[in-house]
Tab-separated table of C-alpha atoms in Angstrom:
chain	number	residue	atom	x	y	z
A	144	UNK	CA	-2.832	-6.828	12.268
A	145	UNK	CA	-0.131	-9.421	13.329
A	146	UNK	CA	-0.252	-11.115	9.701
A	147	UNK	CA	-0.219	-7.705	7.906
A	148	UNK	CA	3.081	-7.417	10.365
A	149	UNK	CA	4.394	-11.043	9.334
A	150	UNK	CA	3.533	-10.898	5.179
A	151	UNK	CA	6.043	-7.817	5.810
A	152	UNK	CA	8.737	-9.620	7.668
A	153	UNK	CA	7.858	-8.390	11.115
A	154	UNK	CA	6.879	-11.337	14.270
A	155	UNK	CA	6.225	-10.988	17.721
A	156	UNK	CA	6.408	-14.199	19.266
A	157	UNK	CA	4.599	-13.049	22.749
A	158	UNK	CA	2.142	-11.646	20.109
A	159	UNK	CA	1.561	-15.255	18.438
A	160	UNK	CA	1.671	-17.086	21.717
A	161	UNK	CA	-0.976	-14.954	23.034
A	162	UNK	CA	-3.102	-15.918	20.538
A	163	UNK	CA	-3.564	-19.283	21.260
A	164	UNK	CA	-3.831	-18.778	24.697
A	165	UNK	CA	-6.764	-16.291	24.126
A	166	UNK	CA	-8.238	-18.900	21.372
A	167	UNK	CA	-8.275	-22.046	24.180
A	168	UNK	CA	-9.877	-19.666	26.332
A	169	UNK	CA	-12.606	-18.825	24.680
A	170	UNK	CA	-13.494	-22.801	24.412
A	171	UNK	CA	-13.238	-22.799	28.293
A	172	UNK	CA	-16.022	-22.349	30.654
A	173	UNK	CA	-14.454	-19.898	32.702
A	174	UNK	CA	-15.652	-17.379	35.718
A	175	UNK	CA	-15.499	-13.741	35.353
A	176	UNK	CA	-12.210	-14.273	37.954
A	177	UNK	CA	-10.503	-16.060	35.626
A	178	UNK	CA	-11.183	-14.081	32.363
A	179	UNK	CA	-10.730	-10.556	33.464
A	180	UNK	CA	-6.707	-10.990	33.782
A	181	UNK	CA	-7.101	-12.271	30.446
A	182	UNK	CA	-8.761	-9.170	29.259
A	183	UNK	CA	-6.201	-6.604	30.908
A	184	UNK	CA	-3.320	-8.677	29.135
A	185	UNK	CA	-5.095	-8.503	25.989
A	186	UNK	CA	-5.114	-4.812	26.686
A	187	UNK	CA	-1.281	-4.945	26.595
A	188	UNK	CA	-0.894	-7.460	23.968
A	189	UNK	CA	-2.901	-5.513	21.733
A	190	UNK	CA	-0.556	-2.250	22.511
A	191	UNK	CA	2.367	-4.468	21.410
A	192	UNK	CA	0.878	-5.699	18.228
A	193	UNK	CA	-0.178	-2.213	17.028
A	194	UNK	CA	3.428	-0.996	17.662
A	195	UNK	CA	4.561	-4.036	15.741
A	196	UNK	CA	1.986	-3.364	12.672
A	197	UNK	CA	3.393	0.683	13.242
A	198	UNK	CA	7.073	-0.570	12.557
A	199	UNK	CA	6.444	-2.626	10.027
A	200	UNK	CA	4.512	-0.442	7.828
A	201	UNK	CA	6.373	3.057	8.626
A	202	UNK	CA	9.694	0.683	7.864
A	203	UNK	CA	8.353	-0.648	4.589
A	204	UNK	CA	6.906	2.105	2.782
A	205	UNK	CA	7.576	4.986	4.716
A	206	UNK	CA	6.604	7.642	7.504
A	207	UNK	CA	3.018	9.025	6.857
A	208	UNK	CA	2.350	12.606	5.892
A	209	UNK	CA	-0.480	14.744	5.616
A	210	UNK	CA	-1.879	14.040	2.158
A	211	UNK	CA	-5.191	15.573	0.475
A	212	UNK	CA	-6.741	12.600	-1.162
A	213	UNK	CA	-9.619	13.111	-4.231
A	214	UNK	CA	-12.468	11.439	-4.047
A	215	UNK	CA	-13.166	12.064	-7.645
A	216	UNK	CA	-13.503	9.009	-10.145
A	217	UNK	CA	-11.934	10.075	-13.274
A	218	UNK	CA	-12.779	8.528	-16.647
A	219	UNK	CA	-11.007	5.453	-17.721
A	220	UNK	CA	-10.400	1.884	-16.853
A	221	UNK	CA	-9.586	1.524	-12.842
A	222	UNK	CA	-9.138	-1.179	-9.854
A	223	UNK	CA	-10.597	-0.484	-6.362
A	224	UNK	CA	-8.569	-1.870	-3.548
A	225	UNK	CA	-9.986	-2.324	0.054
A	226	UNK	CA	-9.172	-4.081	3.222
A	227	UNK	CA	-5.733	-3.428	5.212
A	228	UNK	CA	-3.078	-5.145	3.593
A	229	UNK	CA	-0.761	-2.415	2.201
A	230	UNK	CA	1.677	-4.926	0.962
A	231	UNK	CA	-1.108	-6.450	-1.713
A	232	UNK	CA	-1.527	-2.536	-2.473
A	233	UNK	CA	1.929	-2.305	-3.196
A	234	UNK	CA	2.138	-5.026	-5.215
A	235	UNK	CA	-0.578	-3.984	-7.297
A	236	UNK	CA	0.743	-0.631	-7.979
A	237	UNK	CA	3.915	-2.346	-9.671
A	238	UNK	CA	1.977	-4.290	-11.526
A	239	UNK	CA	-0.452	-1.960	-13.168
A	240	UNK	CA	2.377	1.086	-13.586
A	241	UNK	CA	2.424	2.035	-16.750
A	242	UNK	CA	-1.100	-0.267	-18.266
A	243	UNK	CA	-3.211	2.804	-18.017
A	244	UNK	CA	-5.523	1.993	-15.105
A	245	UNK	CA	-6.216	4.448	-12.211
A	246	UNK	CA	-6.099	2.420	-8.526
A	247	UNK	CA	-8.504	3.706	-6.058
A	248	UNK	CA	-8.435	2.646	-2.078
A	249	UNK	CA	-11.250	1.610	-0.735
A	250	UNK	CA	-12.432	1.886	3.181
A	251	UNK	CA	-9.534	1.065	5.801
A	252	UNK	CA	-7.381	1.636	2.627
A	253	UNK	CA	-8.090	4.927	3.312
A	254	UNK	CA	-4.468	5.493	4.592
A	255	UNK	CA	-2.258	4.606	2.454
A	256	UNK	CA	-2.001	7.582	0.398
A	257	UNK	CA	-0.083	8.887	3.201
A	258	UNK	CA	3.085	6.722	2.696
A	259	UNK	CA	5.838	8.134	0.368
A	260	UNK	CA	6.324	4.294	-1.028
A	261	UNK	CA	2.188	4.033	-1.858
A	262	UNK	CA	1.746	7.502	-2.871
A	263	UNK	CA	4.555	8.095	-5.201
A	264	UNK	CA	2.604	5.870	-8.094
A	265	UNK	CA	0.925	8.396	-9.928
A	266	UNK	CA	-2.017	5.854	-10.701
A	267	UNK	CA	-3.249	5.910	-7.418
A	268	UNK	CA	-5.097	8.687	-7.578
A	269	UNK	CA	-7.696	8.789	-4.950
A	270	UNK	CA	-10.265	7.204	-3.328
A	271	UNK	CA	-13.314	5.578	-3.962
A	272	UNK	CA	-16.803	5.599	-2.151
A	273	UNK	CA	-16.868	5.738	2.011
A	274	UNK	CA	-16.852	3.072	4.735
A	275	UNK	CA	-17.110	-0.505	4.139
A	276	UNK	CA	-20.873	-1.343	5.461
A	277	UNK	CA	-21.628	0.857	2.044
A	278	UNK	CA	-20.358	-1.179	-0.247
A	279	UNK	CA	-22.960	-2.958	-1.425
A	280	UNK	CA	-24.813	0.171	-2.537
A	281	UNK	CA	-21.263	2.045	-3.979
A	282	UNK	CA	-19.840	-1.346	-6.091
A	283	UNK	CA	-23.675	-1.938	-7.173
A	284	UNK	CA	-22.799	-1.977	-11.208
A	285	UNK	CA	-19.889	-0.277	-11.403
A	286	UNK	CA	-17.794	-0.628	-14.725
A	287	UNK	CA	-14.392	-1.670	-12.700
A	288	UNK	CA	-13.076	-4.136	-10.849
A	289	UNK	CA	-12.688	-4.360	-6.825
A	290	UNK	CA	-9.926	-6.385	-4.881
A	291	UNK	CA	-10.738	-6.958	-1.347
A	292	UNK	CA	-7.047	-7.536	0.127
A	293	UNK	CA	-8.703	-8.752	3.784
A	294	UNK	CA	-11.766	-8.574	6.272
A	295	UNK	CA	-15.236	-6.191	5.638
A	296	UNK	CA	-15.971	-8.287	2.844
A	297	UNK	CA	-20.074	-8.147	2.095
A	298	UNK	CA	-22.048	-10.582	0.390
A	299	UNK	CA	-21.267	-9.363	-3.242
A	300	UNK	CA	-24.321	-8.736	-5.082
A	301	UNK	CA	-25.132	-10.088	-8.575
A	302	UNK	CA	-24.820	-6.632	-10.136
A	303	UNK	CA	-20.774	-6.815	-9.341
A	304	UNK	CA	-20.235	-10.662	-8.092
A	305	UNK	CA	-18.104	-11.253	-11.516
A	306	UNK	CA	-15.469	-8.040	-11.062
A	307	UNK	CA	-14.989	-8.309	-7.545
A	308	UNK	CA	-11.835	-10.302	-6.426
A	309	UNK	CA	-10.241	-11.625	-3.352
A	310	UNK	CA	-6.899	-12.223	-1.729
A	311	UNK	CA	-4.832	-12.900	1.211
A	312	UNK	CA	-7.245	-13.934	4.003
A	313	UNK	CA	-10.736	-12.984	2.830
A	314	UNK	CA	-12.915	-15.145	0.423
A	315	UNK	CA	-16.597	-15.651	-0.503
A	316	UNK	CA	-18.073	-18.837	-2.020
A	317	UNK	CA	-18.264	-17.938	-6.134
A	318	UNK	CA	-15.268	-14.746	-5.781
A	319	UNK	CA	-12.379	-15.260	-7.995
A	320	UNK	CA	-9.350	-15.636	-5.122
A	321	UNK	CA	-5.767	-14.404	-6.351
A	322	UNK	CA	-3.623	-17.399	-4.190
A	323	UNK	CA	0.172	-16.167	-3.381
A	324	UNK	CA	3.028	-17.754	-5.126
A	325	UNK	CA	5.535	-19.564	-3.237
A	326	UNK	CA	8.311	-16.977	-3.435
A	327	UNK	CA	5.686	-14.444	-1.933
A	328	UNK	CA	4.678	-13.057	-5.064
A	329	UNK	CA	1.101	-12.318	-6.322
A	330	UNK	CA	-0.303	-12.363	-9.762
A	331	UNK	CA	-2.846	-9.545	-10.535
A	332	UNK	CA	-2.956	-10.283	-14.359
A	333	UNK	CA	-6.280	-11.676	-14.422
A	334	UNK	CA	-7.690	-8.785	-12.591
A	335	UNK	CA	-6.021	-6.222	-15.019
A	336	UNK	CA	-7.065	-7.422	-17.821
A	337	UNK	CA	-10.520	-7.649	-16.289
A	338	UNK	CA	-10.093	-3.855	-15.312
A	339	UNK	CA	-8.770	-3.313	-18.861
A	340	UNK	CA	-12.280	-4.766	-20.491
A	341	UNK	CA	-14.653	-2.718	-18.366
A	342	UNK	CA	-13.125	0.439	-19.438
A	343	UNK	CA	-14.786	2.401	-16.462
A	344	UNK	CA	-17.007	5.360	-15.924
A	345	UNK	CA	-16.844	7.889	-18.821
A	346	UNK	CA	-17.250	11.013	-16.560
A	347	UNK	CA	-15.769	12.361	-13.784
A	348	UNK	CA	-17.829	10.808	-10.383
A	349	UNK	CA	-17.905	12.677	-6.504
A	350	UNK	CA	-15.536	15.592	-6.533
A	351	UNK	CA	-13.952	16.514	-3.063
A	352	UNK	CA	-11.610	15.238	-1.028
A	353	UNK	CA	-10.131	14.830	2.163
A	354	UNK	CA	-6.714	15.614	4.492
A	355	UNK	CA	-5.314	12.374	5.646
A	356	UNK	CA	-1.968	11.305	7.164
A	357	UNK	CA	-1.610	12.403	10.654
A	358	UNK	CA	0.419	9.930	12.434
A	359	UNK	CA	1.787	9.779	15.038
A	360	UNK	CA	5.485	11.352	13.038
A	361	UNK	CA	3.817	13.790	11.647
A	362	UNK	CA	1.911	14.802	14.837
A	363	UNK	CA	5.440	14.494	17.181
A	364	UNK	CA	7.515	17.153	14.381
A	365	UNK	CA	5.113	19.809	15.672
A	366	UNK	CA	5.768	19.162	19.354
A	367	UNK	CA	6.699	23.058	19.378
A	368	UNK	CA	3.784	24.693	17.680
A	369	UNK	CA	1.750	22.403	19.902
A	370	UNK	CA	3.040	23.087	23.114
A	371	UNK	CA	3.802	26.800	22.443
A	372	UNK	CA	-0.339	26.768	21.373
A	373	UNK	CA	-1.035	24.850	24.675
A	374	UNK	CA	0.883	27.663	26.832
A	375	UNK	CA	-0.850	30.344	24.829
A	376	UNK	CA	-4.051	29.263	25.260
A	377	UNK	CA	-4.942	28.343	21.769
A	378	UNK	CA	-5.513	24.820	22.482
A	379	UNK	CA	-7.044	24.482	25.537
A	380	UNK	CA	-7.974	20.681	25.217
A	381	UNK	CA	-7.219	17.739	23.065
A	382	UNK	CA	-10.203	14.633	22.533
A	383	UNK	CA	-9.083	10.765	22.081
A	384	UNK	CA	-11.482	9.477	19.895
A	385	UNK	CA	-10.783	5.794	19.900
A	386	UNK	CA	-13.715	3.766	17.718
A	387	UNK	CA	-15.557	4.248	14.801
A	388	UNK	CA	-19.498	4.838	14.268
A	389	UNK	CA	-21.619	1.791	13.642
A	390	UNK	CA	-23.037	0.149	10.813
A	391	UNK	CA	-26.788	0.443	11.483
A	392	UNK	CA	-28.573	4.001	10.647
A	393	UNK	CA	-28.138	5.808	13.784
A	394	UNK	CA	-24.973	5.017	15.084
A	395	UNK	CA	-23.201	7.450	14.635
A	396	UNK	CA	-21.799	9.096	18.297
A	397	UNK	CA	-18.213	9.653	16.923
A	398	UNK	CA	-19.324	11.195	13.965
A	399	UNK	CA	-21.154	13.788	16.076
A	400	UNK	CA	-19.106	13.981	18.873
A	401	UNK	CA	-16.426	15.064	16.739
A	402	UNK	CA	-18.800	17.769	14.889
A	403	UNK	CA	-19.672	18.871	18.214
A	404	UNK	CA	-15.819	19.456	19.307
A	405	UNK	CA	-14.752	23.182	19.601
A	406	UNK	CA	-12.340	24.753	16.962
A	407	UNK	CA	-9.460	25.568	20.210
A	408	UNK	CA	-9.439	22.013	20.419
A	409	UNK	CA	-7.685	19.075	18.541
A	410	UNK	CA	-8.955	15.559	18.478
């Protein structure tokens, strides 16, 4: 999250000198006396970074909204993205305005269609498949191309290994890796052109969607609503859901807990 911060412009040097000392430590053989300060400040170091990432994203492309994205596929040549990095995103849009070729997120990417600087390309139309442990089984054969833009990276299989790229700071051995240019610049021709080849599914694929874009903006410009359904007793309690299911069958205790939360209540 610090070097999605930094490829935008935005540093925190407590942030970067934290880093190191948390990296010597874990080469140390240290008592539990010793590491648990460590672990509170990473607490708070964590807290700053976030706030950093917030800045530089909401300063960049905008504040988020709430946006329904389609999970429908539509017919006709198209680029997957996935990972974090919303600049690579960004530069991709600019890139493939105007070449025909619908740009789907992927994952963590999830997001983005929430920013008025992402979502007013018209190519980006939606978003493709669900979280990232899946993606072996959702890219299996699929007539488009994917760009992985950071981590959650699986070993690709066969069936996609040639169309799937990589960028920034995620690689596999045999991936085709799009480097950036010294002025900070990325080219995605080789990947278009790619996309442009494969032509994509003929039919439409998944229709629904899904309401994202609840920041922490959007959230605050209802403060009144909010409280004035607090005092009523509309909303009588709100749930912090702060992690995300696992990747083995099974674990999935957010998933439910969240099913299981009353309608007079807001996570």
């Amino acid at each position: 999250y610090a070097y999605h911060a930094m490829v935008l412009g935005y540093r925190d040097e407590s942030v970067e000198r934290f880093l190191s000392k948390a990296l010597f430590a874990v080469g140390e053989d240290w008592s539990m006396e010793e590491l648990l300060p460590l672990v509170l400040e990473l607490g708070e170091v964590n807290l700053r970074c976030m706030a950093l990432l917030d800045k530089a994203n909401t300063e960049c492309f905008g504040k988020p909204s709430p946006v329904h994205v389609p999970f429908t596929v539509e017919p006709g040549p198209f680029i997957i993205v996935s990972g974090h990095d919303l600049h690579d995103l960004k530069l991709l849009l600019e890139q493939t305005a105007g070449r025909g070729i619908a740009v789907y997120t992927h994952g963590e990417m999830l997001p983005a269609h929430a920013y008025p600087e992402l979502k007013k390309y018209p190519h980006l139309v939606g978003n493709f498949g669900g979280a990232w442990q899946d993606q072996q089984k959702q890219f299996d054969g699929i007539p488009g191309c994917i760009l992985m833009t950071t981590n959650c990276l699986m070993r690709p299989r066969e069936s996609y290994k040639d169309r799937i790229y990589s960028t920034n700071v995620v690689g596999w051995e045999g991936v085709k890796y799009i480097p950036k240019k010294p002025d900070g610049t990325k080219d995605f021709s080789e990947i278009i052109r790619h996309a442009l080849e494969l032509g994509g599914f003929t039919q439409d694929v998944e229709p629904h969607e899904i309401l994202v874009g609840f920041g922490h903006h959007a959230t605050l410009s209802y403060t009144d609503k909010i409280v004035q359904a607090v005092e009523s007793g509309k909303l009588r309690h709100f749930f912090l859901i702060g992690g995300c299911d696992g990747a083995r069958p099974g674990r999935n205790y957010y998933t439910e807990f969240a099913k299981m939360v009353p309608q007079d209540c807001v996570i």
